[in-house]
Coordinates of C-alpha atoms and ligand atoms in Angstrom, one line a residue:
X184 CA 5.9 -20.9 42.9
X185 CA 2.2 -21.3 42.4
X186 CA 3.0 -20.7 39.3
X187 CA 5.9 -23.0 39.1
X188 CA 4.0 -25.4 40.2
X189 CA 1.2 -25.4 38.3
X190 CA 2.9 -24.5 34.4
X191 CA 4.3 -26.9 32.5
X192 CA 6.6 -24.9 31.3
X193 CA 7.8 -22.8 34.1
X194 CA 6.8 -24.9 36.6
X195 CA 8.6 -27.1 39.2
X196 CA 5.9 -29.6 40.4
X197 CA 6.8 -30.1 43.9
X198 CA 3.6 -31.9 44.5
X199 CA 2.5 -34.3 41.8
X200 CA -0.4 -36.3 42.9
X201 CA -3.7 -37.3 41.2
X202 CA -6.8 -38.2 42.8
X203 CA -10.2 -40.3 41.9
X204 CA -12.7 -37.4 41.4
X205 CA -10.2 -35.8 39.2
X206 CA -10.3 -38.8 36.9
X207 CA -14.1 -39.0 37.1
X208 CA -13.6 -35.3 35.7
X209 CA -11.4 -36.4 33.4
X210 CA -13.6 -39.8 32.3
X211 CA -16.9 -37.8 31.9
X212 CA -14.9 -35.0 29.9
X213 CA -13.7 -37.7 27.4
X214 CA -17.0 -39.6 27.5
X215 CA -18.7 -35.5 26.4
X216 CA -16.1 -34.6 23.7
X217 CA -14.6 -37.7 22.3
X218 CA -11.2 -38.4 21.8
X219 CA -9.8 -35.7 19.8
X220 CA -11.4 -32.8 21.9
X221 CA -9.3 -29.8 22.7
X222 CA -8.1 -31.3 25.8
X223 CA -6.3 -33.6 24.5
X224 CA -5.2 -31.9 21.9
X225 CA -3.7 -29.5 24.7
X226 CA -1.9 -31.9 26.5
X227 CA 1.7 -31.2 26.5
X228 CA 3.1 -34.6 27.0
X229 CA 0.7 -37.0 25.1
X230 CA 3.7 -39.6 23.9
X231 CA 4.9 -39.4 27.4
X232 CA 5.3 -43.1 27.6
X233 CA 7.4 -43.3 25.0
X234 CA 9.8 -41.0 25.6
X235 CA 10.3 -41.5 29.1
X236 CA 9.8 -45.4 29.7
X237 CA 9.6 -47.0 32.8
X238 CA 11.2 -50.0 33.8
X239 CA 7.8 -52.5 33.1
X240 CA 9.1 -55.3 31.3
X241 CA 6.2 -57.8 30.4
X242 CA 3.8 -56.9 33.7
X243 CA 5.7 -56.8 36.7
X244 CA 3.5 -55.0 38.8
X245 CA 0.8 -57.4 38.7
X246 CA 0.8 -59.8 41.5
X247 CA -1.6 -61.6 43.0
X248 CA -2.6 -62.7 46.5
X249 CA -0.9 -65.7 45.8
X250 CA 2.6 -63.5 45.1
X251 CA 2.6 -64.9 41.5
X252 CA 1.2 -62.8 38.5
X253 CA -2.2 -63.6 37.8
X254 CA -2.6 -65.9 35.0
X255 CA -4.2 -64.0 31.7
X256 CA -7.8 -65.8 31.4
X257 CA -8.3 -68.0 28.4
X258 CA -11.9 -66.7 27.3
X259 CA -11.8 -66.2 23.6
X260 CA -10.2 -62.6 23.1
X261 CA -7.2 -62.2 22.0
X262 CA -4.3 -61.4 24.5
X263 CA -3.8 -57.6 24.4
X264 CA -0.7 -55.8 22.7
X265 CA 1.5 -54.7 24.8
X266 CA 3.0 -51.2 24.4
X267 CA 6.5 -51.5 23.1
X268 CA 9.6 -51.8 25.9
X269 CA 11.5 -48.9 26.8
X270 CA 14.9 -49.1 25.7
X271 CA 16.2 -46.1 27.2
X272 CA 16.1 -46.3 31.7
X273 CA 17.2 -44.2 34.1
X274 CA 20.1 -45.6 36.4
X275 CA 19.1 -46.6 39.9
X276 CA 19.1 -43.8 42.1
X277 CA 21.5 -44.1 45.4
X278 CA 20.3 -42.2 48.7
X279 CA 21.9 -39.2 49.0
X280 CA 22.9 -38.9 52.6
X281 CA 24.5 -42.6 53.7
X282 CA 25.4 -41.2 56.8
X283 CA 22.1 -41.1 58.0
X284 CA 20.8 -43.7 55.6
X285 CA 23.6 -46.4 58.2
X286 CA 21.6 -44.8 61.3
X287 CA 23.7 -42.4 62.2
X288 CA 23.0 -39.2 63.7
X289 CA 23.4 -35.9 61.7
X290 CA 26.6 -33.8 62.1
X291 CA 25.8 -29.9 63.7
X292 CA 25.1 -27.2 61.5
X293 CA 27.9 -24.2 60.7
X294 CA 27.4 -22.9 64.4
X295 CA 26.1 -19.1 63.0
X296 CA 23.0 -21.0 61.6
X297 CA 21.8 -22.3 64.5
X298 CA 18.9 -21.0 65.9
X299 CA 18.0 -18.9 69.0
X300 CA 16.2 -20.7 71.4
X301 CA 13.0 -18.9 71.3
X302 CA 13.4 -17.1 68.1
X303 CA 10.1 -16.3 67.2
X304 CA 9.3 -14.6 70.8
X305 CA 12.1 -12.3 69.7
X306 CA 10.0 -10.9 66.8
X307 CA 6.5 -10.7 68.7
X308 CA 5.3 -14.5 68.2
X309 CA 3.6 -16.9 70.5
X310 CA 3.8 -19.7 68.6
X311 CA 7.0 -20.9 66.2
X312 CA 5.2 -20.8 62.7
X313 CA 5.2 -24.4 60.8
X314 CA 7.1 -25.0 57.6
X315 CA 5.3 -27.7 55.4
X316 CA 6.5 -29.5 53.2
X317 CA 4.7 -31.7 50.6
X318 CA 5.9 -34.7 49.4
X319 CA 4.7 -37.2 46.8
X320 CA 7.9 -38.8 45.0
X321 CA 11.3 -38.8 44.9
X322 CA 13.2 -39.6 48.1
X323 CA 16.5 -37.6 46.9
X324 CA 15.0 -34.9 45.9
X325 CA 13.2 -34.2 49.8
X326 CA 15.8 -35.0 51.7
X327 CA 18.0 -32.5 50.0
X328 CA 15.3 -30.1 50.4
X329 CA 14.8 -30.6 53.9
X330 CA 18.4 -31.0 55.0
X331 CA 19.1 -27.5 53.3
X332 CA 16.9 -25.9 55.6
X333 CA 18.1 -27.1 58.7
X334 CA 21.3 -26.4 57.8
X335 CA 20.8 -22.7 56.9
X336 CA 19.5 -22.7 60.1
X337 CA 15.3 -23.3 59.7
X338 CA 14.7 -25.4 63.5
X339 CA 14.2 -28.8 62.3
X340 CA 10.9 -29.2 65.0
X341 CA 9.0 -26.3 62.7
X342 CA 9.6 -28.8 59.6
X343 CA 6.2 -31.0 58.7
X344 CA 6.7 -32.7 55.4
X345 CA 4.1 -33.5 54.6
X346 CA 3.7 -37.5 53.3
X347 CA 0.8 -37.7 50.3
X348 CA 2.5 -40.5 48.8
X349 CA -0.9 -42.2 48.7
X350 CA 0.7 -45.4 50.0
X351 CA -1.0 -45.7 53.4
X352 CA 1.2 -46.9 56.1
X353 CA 3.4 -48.4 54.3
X354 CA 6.7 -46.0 54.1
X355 CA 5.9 -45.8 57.8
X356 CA 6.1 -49.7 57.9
X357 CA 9.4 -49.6 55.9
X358 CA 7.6 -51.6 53.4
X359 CA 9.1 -49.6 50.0
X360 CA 12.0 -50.1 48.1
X361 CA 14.1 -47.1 47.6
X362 CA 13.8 -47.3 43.8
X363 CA 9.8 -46.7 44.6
X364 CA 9.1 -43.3 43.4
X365 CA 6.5 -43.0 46.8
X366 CA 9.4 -44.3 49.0
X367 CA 10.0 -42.0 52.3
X368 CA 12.2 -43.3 55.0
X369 CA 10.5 -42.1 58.2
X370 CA 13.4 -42.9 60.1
X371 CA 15.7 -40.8 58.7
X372 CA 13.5 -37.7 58.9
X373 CA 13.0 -38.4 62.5
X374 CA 17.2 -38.7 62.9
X375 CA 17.1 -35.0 61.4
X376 CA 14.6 -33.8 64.0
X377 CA 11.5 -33.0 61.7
X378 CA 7.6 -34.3 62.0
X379 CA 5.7 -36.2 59.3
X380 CA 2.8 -35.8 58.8
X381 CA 0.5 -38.4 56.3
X382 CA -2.3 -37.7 54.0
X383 CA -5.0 -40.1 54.6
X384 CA -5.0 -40.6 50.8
X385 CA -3.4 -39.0 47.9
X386 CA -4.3 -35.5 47.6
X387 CA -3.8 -33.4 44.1
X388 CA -2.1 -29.8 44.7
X389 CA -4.9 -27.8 45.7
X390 CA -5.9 -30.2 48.2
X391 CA -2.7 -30.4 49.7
X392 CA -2.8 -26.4 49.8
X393 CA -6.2 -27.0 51.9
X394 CA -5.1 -29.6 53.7
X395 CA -2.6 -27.2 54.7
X396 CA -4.8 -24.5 55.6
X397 CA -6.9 -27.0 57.4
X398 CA -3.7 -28.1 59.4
X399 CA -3.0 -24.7 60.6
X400 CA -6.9 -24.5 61.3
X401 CA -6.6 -27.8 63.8
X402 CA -3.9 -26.3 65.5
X403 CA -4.4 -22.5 66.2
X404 CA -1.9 -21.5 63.5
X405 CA -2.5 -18.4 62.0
X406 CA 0.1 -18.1 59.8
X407 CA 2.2 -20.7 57.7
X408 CA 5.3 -21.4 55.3
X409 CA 5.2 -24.1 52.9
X410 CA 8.2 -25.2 50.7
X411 CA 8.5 -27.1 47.5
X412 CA 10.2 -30.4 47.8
X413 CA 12.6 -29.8 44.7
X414 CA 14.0 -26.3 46.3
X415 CA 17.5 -25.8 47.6
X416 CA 18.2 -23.2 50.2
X417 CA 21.1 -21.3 51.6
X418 CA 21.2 -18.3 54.3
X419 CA 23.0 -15.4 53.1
X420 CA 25.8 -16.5 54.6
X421 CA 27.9 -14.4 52.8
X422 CA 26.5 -11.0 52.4
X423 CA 25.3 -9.6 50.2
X424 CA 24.3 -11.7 47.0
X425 CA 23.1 -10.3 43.5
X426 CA 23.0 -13.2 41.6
X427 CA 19.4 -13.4 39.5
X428 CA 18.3 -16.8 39.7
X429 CA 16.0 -18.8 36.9
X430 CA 13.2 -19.2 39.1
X431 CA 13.7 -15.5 41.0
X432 CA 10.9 -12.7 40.2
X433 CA 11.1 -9.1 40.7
X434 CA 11.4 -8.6 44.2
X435 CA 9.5 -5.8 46.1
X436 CA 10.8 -3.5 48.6
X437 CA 8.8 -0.7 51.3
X438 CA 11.3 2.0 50.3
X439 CA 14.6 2.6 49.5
X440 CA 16.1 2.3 53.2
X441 CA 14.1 -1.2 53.1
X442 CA 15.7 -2.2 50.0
X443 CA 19.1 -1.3 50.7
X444 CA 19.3 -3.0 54.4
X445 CA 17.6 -6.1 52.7
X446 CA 20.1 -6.4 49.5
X447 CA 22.7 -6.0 51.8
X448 CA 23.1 -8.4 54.6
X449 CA 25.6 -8.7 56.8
X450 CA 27.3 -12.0 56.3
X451 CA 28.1 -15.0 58.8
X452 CA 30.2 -13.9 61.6
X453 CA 29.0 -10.1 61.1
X454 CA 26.9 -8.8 63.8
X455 CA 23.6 -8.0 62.5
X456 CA 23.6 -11.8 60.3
X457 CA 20.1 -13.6 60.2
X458 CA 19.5 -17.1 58.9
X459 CA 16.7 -17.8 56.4
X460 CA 14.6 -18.8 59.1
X461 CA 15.6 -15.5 61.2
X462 CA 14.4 -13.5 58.1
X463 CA 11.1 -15.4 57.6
X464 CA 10.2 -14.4 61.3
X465 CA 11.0 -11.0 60.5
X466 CA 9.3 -10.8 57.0
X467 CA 6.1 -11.8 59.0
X468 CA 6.4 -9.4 61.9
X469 CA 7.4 -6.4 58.9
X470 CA 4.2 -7.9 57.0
X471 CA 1.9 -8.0 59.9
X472 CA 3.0 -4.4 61.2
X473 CA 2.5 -2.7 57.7
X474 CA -0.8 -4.7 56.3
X475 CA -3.8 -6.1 57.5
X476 CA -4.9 -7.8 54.1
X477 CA -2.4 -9.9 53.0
X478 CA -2.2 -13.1 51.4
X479 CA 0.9 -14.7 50.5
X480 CA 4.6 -13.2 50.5
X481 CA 6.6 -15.3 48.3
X482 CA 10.6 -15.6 48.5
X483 CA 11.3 -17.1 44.5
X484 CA 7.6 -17.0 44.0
X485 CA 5.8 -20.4 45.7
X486 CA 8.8 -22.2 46.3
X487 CA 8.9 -20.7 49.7
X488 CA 5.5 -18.7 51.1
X489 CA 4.6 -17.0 54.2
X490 CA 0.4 -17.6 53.9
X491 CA -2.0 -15.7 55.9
X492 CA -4.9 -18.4 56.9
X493 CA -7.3 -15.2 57.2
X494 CA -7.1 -14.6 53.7
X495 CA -7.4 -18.3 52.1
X496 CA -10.4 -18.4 54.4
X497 CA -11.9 -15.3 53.2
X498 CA -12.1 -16.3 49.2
X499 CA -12.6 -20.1 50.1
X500 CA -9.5 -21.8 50.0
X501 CA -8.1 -23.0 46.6
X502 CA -10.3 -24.6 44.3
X503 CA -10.0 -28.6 44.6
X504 CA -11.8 -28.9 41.3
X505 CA -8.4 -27.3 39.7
X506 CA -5.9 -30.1 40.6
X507 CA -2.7 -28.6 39.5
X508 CA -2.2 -25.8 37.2
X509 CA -4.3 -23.1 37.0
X510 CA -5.2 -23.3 40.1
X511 CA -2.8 -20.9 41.2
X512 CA -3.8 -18.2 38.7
X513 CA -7.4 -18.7 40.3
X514 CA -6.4 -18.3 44.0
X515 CA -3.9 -15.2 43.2
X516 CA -6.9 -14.0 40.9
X517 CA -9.8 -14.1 43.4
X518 CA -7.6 -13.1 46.5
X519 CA -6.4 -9.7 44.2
X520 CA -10.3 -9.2 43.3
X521 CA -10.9 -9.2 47.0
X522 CA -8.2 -6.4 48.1
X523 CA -5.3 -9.0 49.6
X524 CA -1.9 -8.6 48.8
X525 CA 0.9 -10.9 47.3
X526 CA 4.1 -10.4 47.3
X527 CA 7.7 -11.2 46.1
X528 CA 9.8 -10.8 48.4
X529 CA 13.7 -11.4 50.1
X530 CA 14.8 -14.0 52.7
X531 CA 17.5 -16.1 51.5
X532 CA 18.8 -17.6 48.6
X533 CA 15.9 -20.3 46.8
X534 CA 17.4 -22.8 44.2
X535 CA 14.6 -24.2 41.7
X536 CA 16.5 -27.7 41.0
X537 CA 15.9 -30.9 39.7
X538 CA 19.2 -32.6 40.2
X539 CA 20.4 -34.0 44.1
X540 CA 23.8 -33.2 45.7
X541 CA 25.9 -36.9 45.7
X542 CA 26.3 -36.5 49.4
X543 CA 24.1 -34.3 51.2
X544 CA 27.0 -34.3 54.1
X545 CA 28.2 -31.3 52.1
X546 CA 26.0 -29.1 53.0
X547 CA 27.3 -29.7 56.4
X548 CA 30.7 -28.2 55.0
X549 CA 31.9 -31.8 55.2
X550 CA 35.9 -30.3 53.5
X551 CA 36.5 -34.0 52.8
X552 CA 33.8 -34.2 50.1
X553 CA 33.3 -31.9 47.5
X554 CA 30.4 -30.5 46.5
X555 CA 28.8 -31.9 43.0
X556 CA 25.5 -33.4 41.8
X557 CA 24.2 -35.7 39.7
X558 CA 20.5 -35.7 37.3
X559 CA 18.4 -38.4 38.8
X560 CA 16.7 -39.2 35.2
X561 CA 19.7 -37.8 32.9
X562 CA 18.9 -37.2 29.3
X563 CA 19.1 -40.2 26.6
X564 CA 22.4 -39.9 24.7
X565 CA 21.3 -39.4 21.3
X566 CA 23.4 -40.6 18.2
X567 CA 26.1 -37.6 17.6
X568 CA 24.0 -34.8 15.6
X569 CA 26.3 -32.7 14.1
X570 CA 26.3 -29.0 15.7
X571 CA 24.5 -30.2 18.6
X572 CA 26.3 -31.0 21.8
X573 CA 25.9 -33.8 24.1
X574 CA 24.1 -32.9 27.2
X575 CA 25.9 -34.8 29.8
X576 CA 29.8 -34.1 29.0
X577 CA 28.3 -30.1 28.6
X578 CA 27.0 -30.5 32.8
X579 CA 30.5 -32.8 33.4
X580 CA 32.0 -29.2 32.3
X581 CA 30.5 -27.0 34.1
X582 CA 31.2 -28.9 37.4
X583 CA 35.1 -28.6 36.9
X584 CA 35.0 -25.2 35.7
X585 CA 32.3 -24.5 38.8
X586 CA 35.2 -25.5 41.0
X587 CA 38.2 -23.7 39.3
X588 CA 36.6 -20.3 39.5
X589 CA 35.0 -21.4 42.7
X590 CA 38.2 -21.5 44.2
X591 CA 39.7 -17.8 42.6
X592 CA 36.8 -16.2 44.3
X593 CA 36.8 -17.5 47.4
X594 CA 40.5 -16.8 48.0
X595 CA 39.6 -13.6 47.0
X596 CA 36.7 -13.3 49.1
X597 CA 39.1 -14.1 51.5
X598 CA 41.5 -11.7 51.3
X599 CA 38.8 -8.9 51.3
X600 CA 37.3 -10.5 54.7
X601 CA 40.2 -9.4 57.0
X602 CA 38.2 -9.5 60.3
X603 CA 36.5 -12.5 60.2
X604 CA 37.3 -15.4 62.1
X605 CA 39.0 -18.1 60.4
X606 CA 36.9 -20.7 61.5
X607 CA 34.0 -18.5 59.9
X608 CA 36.2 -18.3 57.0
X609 CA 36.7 -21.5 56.7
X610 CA 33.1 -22.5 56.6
X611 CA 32.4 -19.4 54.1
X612 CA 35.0 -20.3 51.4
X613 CA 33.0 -23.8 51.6
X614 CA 29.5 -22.0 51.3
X615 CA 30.9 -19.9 48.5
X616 CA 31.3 -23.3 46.2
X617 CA 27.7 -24.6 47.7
X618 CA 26.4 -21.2 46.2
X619 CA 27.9 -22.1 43.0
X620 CA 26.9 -25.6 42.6
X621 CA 23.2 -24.1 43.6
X622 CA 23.3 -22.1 40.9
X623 CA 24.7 -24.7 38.5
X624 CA 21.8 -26.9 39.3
X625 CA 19.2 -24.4 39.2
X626 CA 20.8 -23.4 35.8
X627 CA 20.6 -27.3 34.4
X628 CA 16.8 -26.9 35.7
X629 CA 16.0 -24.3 33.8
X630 CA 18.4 -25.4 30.3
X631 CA 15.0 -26.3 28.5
X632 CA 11.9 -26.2 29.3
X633 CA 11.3 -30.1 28.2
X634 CA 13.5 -31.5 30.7
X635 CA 11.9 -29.5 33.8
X636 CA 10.1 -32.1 35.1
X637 CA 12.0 -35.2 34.2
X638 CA 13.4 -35.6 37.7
X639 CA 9.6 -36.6 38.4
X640 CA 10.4 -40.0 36.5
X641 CA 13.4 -41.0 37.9
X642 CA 12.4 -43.6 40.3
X643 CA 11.0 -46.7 38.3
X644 CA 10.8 -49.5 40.8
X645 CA 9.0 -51.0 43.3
X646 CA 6.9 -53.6 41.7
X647 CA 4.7 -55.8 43.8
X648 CA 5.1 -53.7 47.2
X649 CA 2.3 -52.4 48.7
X650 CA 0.0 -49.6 46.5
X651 CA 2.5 -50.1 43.7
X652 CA 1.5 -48.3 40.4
X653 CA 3.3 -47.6 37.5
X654 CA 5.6 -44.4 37.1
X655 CA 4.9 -43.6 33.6
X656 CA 1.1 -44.0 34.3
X657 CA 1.3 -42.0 37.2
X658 CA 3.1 -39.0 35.9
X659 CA 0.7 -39.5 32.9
X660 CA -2.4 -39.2 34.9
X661 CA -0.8 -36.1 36.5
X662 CA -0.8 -34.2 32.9
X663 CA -4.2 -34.9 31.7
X664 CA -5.5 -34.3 35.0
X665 CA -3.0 -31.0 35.2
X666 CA -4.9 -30.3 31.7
X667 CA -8.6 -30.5 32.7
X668 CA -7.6 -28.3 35.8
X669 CA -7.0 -25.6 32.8
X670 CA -10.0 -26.6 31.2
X671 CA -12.1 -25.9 34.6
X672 CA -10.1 -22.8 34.9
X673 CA -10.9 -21.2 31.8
X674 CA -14.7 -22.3 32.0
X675 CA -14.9 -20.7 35.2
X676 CA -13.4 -17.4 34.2
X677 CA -14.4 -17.2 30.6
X678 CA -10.6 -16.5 30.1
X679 CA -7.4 -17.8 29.4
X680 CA -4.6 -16.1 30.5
X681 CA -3.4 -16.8 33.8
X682 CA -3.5 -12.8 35.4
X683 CA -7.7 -12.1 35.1
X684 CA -7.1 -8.7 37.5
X685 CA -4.6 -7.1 34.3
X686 CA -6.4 -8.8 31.9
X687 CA -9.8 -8.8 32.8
X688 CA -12.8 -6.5 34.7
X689 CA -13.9 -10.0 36.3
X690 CA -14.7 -9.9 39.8
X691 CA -15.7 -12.7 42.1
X692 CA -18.6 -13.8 41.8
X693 CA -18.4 -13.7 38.3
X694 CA -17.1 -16.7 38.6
X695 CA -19.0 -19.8 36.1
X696 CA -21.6 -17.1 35.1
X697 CA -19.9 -15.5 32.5
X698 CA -19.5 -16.7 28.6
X699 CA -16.1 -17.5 27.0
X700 CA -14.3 -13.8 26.1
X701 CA -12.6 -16.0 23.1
X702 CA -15.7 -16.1 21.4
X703 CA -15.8 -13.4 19.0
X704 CA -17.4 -12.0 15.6
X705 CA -13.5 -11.8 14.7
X706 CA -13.0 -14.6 12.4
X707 CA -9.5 -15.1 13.7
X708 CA -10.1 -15.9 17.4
X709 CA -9.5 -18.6 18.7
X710 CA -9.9 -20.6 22.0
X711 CA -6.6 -19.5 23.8
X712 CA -4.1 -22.7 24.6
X713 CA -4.1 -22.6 28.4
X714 CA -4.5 -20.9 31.3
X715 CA -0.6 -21.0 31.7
X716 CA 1.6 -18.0 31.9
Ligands
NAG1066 C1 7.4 -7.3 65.8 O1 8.5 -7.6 66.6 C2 8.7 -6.6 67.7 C3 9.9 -7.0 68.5 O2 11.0 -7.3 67.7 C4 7.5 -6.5 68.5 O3 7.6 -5.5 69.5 C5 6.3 -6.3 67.7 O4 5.1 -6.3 68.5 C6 6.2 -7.3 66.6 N1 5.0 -7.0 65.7 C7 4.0 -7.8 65.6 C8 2.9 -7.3 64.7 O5 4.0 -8.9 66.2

């Protein structure tokens, strides 16, 4: 998910951050081309403050040393107008998993997903490769992210999420609210068994991706996985699974033997089953036996990635001076121009979702609670437009019809599983409707590409706690700094498009020495948009 993480429109920021150079970029950009340069022009959500409002009544984040609002001076100019109040605001958002929320410990994993002790020795490793993953809002959204992993078996001590909240010590203080979009509640991640790690200050993408690589530099770790925080896993619990996801790319197989043994999995139960986290260890034993110059092996493109350190170091890490996207078309660009390989590959099932499970206990295969989810930040209900249905009743729908067919198959399912044990069966009929809602959700994601990202904006709150700032503002920053990224990308490649190796005879160290391939005799050209794909 580079990619994902970088477009606008296909993109699922996991990491959404902005940082103080950036908006010295950004400030000396405007100060050059005036308002109404291309950038702007560019920007994809420019009225973003007015269709997603945040909850800032009059001033509330304003307090002073004294804990009331600073008074506004009276020095001759007029007050300032104020930008209109939202009327439309998302409900609060609940924590997900009130087990662990009330302190209490987490209940064990579906036995067949727990891990080997030792796993990694068992595919040539000396060291249990880390699994970052960043962080920079919304609570619900991580913790569903990181609870699906451990319980399709990833060993909770390999998990690092990594806290750029930009907040200092303050989540580690327990000093946010959980309406604060930047609230993490440290406690609760140690209950589940994984590290934190904190930014020393709020990194944009890129530098999170270094920071990463820098990580794995400290430590003597050659190789790495990082995650998005807004994916949803599952083992392939139950065989084999054909179902092409929104987020999924063309996957890419050895040969045909390869292919067939990796489509086909034996399911839960089955000798021969691997977890997720079995079939990462043996991606990067495969990977390291067959190619010495590889890069990245993505399982739904950079929602999950295997990175090879070697290669990062050998083009020079990603460039900080794209913050968000584009800077993924760069890195894949200049690692391709230098011989390393990328590539999509097959581990487990990878939901790309914006929504949170009600009760993460489900994917414990809790048989009390059934499984359904909720959109942090739903759409506003508009007045009744003729021929145009409402978006909320329309997900309401799927749900029940999710768990009518959901129950047909797995009945059928298992009828057909004879052998297995019924304890396994048990726990598989239940996986069978997680699959489904995983798909639901990562369906709702993907329903239009304006809503993608609105799950960034659900969390309004926390007004006069520690390094408060304003939502709207903040996930406003994030686009016009996500813009000049494009900009920096397209001056430094003379080139829009995202692929330069198809589209393109650029090589390296063309790079900022070459003139703009959109200037043309042809009357008709024109500056291309973006350097989104
Ligand atoms: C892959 O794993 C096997 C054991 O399963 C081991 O013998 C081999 O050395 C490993 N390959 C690498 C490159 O580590």
């Amino acid at each position: 998910m580079v990619r994902g993480i970088f477009s606008l429109r296909r993109g699922v920021t996991g990491i959404f951050v902005f940082i103080f150079f950036g908006l010295i970029i950004t400030a000396s950009y405007l100060l050059e081309e005036g308002q109404s340069s291309e950038f702007l022009k560019n920007l994809p959500i420019s009225n973003l403050g007015a269709t997603t409002p945040g909850g800032n009544k009059g001033n509330p984040g304003n307090v002073a040393a004294n804990g009331r609002p600073p008074k506004r001076p009276n020095n001759g100019h007029p007050a300032p107008k104020m930008k209109p109040v939202p009327t439309h605001v998302p409900p609060p958002i609940r924590d997900p998993f009130p087990l662990l929320e009330r302190g209490e410990r987490p209940p064990p994993i579906p036995s067949y997903n727990v891990p080997r002790h030792e796993m990694h020795h068992e595919y040539g490793l000396d060291y249990v490769p880390p699994l970052f993953i960043g962080f920079t809002r919304q609570w619900p959204m991580l913790l569903q992210c990181v609870v699906s992993y451990i319980t399709a078996g990833w060993p909770p001590e390999s998990i690092i999420v990594v806290e750029n909240t930009g907040v200092q010590f303050s989540n580690r203080q327990g000093k946010l609210s959980l309406q604060n979009p930047f609230y993490l509640n440290h406690a609760v991640l140690k209950r589940l068994g994984v590290t934190v790690l904190q930014t020393p200050v709020l990194l944009t993408f890129s530098q999170m991706q270094n920071f990463f690589l820098s990580e794995a530099h400290n430590r003597a770790w050659p190789y790495y996985f990082y995650s998005h925080q807004d994916s949803l896993v599952y083992s392939f619990e139950d065989g084999a699974d054909t179902v092409h996801r929104p987020g999924d790319r063309e996957f890419e197989f050895y040969d045909d033997d390869e292919k067939h043994d990796i489509m086909n999995p034996p399911a839960a139960g089955k000798k021969g089953y691997r977890t997720i986290y079995e079939n990462a260890l043996r991606e990067l034993n495969t990977t390291l036996d067959r190619e010495d110059h590889w890069a990245f092996r993505w399982f739904q493109y950079d929602h999950l990635t295997l990175v090879n350190r070697e290669a990062m170091d050998a083009v020079g890490g990603w460039d900080n001076l794209m913050p968000y996207y584009g800077s993924d078309c760069d890195m894949n660009a200049r690692l391709a121009m230098d011989g390393w390989t990328m590539k999509h590959r097959r581990i487990g099932i990878i939901n790309d979702v914006s929504t949170v499970l009600d009760d993460l206990i489900v994917l414990y295969r809790d048989k009390n609670v059934e499984p359904k989810w909720t959109d942090p930040n739903p759409p506003e209900e508009k007045p009744k437009e003729e021929g145009k249905a409402e978006e909320k009743p329309k997900q309401e729908e799927e749900q029940e019809a999710a768990a009518s067919t959901d129950e047909a198959a797995a009945a059928a399912a298992a009828a057909a599983a004879g052998a297995t044990s019924e304890a396994i069966e048990g726990s598989l009929s239940y996986f069978r409707k997680l699959v489904k809602t995983g798909n639901d959700m990562g369906k709702y994601k993907y329903r239009d590409d304006e809503w993608r990202n609105t799950w960034q904006l659900s969390q309004r709150g926390g007004q006069g706690e520690p390094y408060y700032y304003n939502s709207d503002g903040f996930a406003q920053s994030f686009w016009i700094l996500a813009e000049a990224g494009r900009e920096v990308y397209r001056q430094k490649w003379g080139h829009g498009g995202c692929d330069l190796v198809q589209e393109t005879a650029l090589i390296p160290s063309d790079a900022w020495l070459v003139e703009p391939d959109w200037i043309t005799d042809e009357p008709a050209a024109e500056k291309p948009k973006d350097g989104r794909r």
